[in-house]
CSV table of C-alpha atoms in Angstrom, one decimal:
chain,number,residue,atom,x,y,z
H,1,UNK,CA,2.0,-6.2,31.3
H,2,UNK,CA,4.1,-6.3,28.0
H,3,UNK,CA,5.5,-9.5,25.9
H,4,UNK,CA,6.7,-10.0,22.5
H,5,UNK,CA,4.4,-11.9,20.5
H,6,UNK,CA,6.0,-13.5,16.9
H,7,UNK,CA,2.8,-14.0,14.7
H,8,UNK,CA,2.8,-15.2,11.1
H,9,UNK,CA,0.1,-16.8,8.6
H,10,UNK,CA,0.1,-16.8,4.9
H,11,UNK,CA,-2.5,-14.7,4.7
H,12,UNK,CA,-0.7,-12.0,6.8
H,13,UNK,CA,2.8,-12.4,5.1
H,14,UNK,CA,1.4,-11.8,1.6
H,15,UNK,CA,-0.7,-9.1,2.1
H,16,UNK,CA,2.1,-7.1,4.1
H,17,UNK,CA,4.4,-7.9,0.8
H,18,UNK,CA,1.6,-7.0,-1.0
H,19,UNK,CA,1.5,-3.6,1.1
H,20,UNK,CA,5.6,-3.4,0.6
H,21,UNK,CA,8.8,-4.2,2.7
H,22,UNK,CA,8.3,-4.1,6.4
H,23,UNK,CA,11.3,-2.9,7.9
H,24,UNK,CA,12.3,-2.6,11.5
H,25,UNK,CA,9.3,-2.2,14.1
H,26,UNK,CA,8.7,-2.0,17.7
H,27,UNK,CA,7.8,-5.7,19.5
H,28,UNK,CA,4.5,-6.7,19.7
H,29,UNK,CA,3.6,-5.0,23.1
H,30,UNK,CA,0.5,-7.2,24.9
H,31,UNK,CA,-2.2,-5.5,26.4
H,32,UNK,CA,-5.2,-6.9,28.9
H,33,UNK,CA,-8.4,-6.1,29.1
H,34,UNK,CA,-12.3,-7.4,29.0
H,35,UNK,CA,-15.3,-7.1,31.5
H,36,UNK,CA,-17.5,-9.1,34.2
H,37,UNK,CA,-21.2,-8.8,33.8
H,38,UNK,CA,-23.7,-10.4,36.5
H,39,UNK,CA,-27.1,-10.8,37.2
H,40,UNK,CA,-29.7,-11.5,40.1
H,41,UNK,CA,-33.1,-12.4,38.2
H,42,UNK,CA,-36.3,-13.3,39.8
H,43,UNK,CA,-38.7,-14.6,38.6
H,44,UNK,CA,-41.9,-13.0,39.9
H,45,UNK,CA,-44.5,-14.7,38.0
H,46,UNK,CA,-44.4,-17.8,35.5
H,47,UNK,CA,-46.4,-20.7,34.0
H,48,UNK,CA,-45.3,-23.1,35.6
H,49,UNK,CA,-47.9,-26.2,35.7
H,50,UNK,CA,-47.6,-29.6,34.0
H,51,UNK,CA,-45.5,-29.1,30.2
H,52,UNK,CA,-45.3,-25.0,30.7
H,53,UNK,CA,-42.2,-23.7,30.6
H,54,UNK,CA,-41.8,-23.0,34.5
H,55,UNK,CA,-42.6,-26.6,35.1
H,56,UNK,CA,-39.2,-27.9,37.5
H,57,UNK,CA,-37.4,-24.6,37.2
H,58,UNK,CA,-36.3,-22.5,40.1
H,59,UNK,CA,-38.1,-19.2,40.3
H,60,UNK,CA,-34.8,-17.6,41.1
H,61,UNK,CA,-30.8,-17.8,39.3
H,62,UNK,CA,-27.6,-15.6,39.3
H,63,UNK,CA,-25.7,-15.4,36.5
H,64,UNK,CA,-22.3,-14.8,35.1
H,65,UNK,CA,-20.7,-13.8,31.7
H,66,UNK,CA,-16.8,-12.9,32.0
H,67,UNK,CA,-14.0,-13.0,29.7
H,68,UNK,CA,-10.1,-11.8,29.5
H,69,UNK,CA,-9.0,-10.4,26.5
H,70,UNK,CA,-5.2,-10.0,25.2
H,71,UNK,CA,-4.7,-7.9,22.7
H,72,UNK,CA,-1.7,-7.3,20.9
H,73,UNK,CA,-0.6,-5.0,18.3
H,74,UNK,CA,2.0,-3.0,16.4
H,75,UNK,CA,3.1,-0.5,13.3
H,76,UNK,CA,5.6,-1.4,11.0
H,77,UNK,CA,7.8,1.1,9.2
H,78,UNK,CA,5.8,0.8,5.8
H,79,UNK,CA,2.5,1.8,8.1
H,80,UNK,CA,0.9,-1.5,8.3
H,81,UNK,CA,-0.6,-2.3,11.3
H,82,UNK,CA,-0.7,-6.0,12.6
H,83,UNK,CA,-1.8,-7.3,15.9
H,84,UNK,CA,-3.6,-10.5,17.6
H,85,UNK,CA,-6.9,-10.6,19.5
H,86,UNK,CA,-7.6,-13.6,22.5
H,87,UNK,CA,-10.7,-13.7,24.4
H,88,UNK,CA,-10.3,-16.0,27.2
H,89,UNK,CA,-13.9,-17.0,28.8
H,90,UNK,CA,-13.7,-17.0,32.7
H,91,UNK,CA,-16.0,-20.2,33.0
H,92,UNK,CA,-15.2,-23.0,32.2
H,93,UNK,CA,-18.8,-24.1,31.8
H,94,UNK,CA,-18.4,-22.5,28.4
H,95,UNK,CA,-15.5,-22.4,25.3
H,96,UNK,CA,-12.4,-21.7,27.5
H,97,UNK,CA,-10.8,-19.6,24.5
H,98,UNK,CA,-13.8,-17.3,22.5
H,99,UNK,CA,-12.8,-15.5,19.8
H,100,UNK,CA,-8.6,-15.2,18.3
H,101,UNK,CA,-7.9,-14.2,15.7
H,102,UNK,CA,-5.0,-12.3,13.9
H,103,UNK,CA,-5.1,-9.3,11.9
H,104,UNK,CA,-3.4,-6.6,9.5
H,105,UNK,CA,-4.5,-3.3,8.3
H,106,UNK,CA,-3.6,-0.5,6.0
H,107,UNK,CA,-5.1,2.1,3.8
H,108,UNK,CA,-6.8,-1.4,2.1
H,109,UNK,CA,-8.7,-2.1,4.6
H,110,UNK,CA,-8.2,-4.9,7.5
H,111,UNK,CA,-7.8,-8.7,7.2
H,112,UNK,CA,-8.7,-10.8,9.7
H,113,UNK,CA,-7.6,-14.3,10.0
H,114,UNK,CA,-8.8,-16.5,13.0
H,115,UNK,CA,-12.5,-17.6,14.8
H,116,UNK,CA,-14.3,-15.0,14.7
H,117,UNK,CA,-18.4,-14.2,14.2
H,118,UNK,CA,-19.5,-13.1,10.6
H,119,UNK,CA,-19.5,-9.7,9.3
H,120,UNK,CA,-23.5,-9.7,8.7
H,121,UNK,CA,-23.1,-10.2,13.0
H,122,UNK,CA,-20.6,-7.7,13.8
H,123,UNK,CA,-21.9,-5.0,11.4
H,124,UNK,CA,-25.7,-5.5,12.8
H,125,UNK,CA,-27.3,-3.2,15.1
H,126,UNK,CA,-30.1,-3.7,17.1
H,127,UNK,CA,-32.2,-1.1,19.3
H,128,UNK,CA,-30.6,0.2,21.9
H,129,UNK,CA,-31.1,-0.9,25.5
H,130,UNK,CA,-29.5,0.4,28.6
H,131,UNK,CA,-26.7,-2.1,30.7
H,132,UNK,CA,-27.1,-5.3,31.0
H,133,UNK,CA,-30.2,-6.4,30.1
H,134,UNK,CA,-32.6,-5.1,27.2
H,135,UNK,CA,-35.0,-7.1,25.1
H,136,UNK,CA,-32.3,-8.6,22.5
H,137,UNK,CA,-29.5,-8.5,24.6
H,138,UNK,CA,-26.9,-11.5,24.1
H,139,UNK,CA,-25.9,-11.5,27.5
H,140,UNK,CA,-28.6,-13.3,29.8
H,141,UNK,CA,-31.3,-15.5,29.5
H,142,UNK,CA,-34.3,-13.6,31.9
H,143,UNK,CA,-37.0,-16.6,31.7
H,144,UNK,CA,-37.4,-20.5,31.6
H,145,UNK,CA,-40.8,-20.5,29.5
H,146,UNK,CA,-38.7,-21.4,26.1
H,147,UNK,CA,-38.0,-24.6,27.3
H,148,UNK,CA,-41.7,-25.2,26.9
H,149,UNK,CA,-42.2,-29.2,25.5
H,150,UNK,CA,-42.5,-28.7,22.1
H,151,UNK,CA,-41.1,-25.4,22.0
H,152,UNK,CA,-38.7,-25.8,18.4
H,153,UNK,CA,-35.3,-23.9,18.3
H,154,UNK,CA,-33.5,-22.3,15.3
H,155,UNK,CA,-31.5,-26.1,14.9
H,156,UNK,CA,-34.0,-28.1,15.4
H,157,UNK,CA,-32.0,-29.1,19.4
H,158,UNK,CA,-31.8,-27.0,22.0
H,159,UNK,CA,-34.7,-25.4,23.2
H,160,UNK,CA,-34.5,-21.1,23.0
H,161,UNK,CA,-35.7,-18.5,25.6
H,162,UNK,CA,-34.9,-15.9,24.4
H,163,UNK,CA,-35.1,-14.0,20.2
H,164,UNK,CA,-31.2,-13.1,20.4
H,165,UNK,CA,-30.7,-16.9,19.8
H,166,UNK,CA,-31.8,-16.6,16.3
H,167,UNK,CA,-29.6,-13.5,15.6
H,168,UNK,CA,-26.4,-15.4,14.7
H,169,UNK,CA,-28.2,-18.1,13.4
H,170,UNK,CA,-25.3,-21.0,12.6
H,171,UNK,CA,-22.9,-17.8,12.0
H,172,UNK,CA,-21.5,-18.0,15.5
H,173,UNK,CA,-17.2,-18.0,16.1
H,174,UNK,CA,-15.5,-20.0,13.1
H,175,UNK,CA,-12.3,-20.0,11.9
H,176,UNK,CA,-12.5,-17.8,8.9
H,177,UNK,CA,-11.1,-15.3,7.0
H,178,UNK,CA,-12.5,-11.8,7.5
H,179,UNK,CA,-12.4,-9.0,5.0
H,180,UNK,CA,-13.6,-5.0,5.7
H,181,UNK,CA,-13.4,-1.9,3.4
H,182,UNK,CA,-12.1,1.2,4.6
H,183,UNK,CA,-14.4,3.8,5.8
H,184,UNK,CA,-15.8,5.5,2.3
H,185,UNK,CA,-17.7,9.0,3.9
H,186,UNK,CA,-19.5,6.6,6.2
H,187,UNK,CA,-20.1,3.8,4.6
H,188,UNK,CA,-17.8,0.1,4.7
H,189,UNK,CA,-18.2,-3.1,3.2
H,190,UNK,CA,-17.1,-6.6,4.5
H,191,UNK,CA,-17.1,-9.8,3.8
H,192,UNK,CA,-16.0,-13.3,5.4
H,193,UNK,CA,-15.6,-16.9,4.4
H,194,UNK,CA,-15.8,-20.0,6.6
H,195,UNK,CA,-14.9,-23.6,5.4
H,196,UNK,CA,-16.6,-25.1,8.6
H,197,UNK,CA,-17.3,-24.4,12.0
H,198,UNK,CA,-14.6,-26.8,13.5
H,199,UNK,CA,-13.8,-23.8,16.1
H,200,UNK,CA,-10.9,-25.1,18.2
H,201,UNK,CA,-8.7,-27.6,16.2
H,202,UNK,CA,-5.1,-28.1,14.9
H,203,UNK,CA,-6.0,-31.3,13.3
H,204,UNK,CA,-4.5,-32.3,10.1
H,205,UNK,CA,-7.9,-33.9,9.1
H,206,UNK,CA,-9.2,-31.9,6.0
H,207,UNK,CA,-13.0,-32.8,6.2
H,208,UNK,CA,-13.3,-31.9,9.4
H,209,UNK,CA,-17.0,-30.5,9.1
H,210,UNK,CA,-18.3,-33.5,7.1
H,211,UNK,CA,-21.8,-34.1,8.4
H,212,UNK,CA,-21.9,-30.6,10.2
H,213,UNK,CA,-22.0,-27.2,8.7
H,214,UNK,CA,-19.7,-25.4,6.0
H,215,UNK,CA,-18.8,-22.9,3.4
H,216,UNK,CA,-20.0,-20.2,5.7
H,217,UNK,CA,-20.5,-16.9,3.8
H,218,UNK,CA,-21.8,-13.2,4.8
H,219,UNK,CA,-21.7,-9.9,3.3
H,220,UNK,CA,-22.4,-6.7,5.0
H,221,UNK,CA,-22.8,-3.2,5.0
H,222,UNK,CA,-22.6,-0.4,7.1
H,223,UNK,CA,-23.2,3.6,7.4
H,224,UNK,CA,-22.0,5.7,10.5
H,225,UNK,CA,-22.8,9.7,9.7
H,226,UNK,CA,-24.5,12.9,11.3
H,227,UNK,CA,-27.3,15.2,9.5
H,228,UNK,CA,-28.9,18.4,11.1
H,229,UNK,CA,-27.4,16.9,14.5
H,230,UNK,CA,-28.8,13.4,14.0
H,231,UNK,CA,-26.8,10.7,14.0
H,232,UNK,CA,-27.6,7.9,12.0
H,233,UNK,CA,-26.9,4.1,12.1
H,234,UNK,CA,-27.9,1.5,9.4
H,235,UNK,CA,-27.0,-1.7,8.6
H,236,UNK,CA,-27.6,-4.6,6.1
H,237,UNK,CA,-26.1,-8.5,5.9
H,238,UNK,CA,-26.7,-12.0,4.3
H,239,UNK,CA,-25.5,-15.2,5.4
H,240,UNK,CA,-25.0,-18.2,3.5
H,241,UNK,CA,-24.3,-22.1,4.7
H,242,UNK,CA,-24.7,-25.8,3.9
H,243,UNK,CA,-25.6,-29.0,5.6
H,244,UNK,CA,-23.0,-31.6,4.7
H,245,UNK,CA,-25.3,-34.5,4.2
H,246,UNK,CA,-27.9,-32.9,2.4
H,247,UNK,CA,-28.6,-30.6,-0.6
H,248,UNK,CA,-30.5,-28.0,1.8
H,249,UNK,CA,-28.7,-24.2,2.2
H,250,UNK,CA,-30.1,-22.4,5.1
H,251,UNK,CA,-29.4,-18.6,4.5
H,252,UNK,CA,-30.6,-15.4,6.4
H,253,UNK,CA,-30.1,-11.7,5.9
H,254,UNK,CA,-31.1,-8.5,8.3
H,255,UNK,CA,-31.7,-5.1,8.5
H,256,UNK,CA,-30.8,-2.6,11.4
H,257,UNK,CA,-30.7,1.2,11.9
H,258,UNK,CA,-30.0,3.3,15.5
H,259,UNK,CA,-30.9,7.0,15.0
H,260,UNK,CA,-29.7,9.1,17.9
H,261,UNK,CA,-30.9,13.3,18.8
H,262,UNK,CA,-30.1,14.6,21.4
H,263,UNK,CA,-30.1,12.2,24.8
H,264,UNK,CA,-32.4,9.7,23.2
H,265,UNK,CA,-31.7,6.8,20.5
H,266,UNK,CA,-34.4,4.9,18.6
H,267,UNK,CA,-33.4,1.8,17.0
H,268,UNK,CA,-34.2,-1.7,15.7
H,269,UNK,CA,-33.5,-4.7,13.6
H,270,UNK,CA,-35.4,-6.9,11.4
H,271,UNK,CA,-34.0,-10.7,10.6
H,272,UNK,CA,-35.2,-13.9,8.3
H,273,UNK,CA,-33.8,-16.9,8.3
H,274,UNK,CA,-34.8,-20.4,6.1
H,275,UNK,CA,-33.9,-23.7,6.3
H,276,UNK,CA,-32.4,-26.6,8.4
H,277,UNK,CA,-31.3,-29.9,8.4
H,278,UNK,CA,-34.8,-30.8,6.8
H,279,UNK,CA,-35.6,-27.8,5.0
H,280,UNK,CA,-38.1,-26.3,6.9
H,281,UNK,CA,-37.1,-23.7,9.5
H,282,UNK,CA,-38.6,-20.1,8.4
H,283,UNK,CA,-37.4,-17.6,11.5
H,284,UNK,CA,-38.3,-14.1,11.3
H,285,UNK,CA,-36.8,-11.9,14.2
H,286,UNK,CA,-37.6,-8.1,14.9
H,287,UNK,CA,-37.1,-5.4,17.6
H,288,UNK,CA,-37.6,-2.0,18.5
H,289,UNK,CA,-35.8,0.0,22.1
H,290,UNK,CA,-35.6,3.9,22.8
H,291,UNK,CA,-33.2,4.9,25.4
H,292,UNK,CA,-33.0,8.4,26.9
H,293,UNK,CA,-29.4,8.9,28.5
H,294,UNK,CA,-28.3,11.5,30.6
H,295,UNK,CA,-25.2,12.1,33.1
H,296,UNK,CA,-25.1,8.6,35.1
H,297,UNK,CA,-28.0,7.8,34.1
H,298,UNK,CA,-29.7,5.6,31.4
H,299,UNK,CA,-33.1,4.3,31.0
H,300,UNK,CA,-34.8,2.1,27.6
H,301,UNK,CA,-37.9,0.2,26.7
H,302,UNK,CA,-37.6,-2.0,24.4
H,303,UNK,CA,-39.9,-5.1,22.6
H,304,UNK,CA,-38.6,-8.0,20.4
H,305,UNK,CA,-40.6,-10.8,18.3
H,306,UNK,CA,-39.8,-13.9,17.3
H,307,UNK,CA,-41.9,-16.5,14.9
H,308,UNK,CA,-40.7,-19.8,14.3
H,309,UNK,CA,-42.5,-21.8,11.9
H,310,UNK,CA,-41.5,-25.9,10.9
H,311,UNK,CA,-43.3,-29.0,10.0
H,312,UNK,CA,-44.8,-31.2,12.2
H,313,UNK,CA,-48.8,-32.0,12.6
H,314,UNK,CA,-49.1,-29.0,10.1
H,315,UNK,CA,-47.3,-26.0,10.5
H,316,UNK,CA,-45.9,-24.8,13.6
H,317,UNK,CA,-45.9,-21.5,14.4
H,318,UNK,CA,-44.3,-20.0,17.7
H,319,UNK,CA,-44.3,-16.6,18.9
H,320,UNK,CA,-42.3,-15.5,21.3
H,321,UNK,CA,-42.3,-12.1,22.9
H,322,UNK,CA,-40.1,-10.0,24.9
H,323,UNK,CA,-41.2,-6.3,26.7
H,324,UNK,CA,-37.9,-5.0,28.7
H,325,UNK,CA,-37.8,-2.0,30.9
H,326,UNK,CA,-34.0,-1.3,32.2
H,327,UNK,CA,-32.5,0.9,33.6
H,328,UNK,CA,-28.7,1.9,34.1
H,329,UNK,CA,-26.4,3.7,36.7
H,330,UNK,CA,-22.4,4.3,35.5
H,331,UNK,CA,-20.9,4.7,39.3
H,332,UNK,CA,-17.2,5.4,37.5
H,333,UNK,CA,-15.2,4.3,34.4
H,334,UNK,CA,-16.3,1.0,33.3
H,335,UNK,CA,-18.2,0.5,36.8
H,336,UNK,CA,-22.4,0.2,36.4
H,337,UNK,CA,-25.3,-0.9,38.2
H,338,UNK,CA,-28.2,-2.0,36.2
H,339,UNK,CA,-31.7,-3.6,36.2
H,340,UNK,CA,-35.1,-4.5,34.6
H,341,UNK,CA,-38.3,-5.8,34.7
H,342,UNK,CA,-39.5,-7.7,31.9
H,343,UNK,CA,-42.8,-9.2,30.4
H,344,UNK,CA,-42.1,-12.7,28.3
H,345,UNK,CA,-44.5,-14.6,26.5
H,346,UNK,CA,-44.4,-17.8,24.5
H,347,UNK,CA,-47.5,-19.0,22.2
H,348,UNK,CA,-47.2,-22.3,21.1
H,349,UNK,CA,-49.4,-24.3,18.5
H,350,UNK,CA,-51.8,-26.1,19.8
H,351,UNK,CA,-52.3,-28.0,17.2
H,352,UNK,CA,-48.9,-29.3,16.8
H,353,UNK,CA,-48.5,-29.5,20.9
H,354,UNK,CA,-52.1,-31.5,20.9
H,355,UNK,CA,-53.0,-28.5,23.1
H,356,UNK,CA,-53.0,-25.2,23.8
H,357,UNK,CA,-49.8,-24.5,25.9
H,358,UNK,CA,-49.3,-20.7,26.5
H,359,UNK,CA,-46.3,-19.8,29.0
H,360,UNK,CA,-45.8,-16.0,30.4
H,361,UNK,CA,-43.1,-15.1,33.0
H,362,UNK,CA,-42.8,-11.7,34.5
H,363,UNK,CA,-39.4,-11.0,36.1
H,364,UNK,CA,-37.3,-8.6,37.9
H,365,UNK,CA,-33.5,-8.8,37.4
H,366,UNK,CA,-30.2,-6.4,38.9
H,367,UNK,CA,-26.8,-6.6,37.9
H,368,UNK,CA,-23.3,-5.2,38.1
H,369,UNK,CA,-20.6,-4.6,35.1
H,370,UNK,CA,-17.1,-3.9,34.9
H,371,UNK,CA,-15.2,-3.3,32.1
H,372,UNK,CA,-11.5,-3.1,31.8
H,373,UNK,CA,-10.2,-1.2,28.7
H,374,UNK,CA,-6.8,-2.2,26.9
């Protein structure tokens, strides 16, 4: 499938007549691509009396997470490269359109321009996990127990099941302009700016954001490289917003490394985060996953902790912890079959819940992928 796509912002124009004149190229040429994940998840064993998490929840779910993507992209004459990225979600329970942005690169370095997540996101790692589903995977919630009364949540709303919530903090897709370095013997630098988080807009309103979230900063940095047949992985980022209506700016920042010999990779990531709307949140965020790969075949145990703390009747103080076991089967090209069984656990204060209210849930889960390259 091929169209011609005409694509201009400021941005763009003046840093490709920054770059020099672009003379004739070839069209835009459209590509498609993207993947369908699934997952079956039972739910074997869960707390489920009066106020515990499993309280009115179905012991059983299947679940979804598809997207389209479009990409687009060409070379002009004076060797910059410029092209367009849409993610289309495939629910519409969800954001219909996920990330788009625009882009242009050179021997500079690229600029993005469009909603997209953060650099301190997209440089992160995390430890590794195999398919679907690992202990800080983004892709499915495994357990109901977060939704615990009393349970708090990174914003102070919604309640969280999962420590992956935490890991974008208020970063998530925002129009913004996105800056990364070239590749310097391994290592690149980025950085990205968002006035607000007003994702899917062409009003002419200018303070769009008032009473919501803006000036949405990260840096990052990143090393890819190889030593005595190691490979190694690290990863550093900071994150910087504010609350329209009050004086309070939440920041985080993280660490991650992956370190990978032979047919096994041992990775993590460790993540802080303070302040909310009230100036209280304190998040900190780690995990840890080994995977041993081979063939087909993949299989990694992983662990993640999460401790929220805010004020209330005291302190509170949740903990909530994840032990994953997957396992993964590639039956072609983009084609796998997965699963897991996990251990979840959720320790709430008792003193700010008037009670000790301590949820577990033990669940099996299978699932299929597909990915479709460009």
């Amino acid at each position: 499938m091929k169209k011609s796509v005409l694509l201009g912002t400021t941005a763009l124009v003046a840093a490709g007549m920054m770059a020099g004149d672009a003379l004739a190229a070839d069209p835009v040429s459209l590509s498609v691509g993207g993947y369908y994940r699934n997952a079956f998840v039972q739910i074997l064993d869960e707390a489920d009396g009066d106020g515990q998490g499993g309280d009115g929840f179905q012991d059983s779910f299947i679940k979804q997470d598809v997207e389209v993507h479009f990409l687009g992209e060409t070379t002009l004459d004076n060797g910059l490269t410029v092209g367009v990225n849409i993610q289309l979600e495939a629910q519409t329970n969800a954001d219909q359109i996920d990330e788009t942005w625009a882009y242009i690169s050179g021997s500079w370095g690229q600029l993005r321009v469009g909603v997209e997540d953060g650099v301190a996101y997209n440089f992160g790692y995390i430890g590794p996990y195999a398919g679907n589903f690992g202990q800080f995977t983004p892709y499915f919630t495994m357990t109901n127990i977060g939704n615990t009364a009393g349970f708090i949540s990174p914003t102070g709303g919604s309640q969280y099941n999962t420590n992956f919530s935490v890991h974008n903090f208020y970063d998530g897709d925002s129009p913004r302009l996105y800056y990364t370095t070239p590749d310097f013997n391994g290592f690149q630098l980025g950085v990205s700016y968002a006035p607000d988080t007003t994702e899917d807009t062409n009003s002419p309103v200018v303070d769009s954001s008032i009473g919501g979230v803006s000036n949405l900063w990260d840096v990052a940095i990143g090393y890819s490289g190889e030593f005595s047949g190691v490979s190694v992985g690290l990863s550093g980022g900071y994150s910087h917003y504010h609350f329209d209506t009050t004086t309070i700016d939440p920041e985080s920042w993280s660490v991650g490394a992956n370190f990978g010999f032979g047919n096994w990779t041992l990775g993590g990531h460790y993540g802080e985060a303070d302040g909310d709307t009230g100036g209280t949140l304190e998040l900190e965020v780690w995990d840890v996953g080994l995977k041993y790969a081979s063939g087909a075949w993949a299989v990694a145990l992983g662990y993640s902790q999460g401790d929220w703390g805010a004020a209330g009747s005291g302190l509170q103080d949740d903990e909530l912890s994840s032990l994953v076991l997957g396992v993964d089967y590639s039956m072609g090209p983009g084609i796998s079959l997965g699963g897991a069984v996990s251990y979840n656990d959720l320790d709430n204060n008792a003193e700010f819940n008037g009670g000790a209210v301590l949820p577990d849930a033990n669940d099996i889960a299978v699932g299929v992928s597909l990915t479709v390259d460009y």
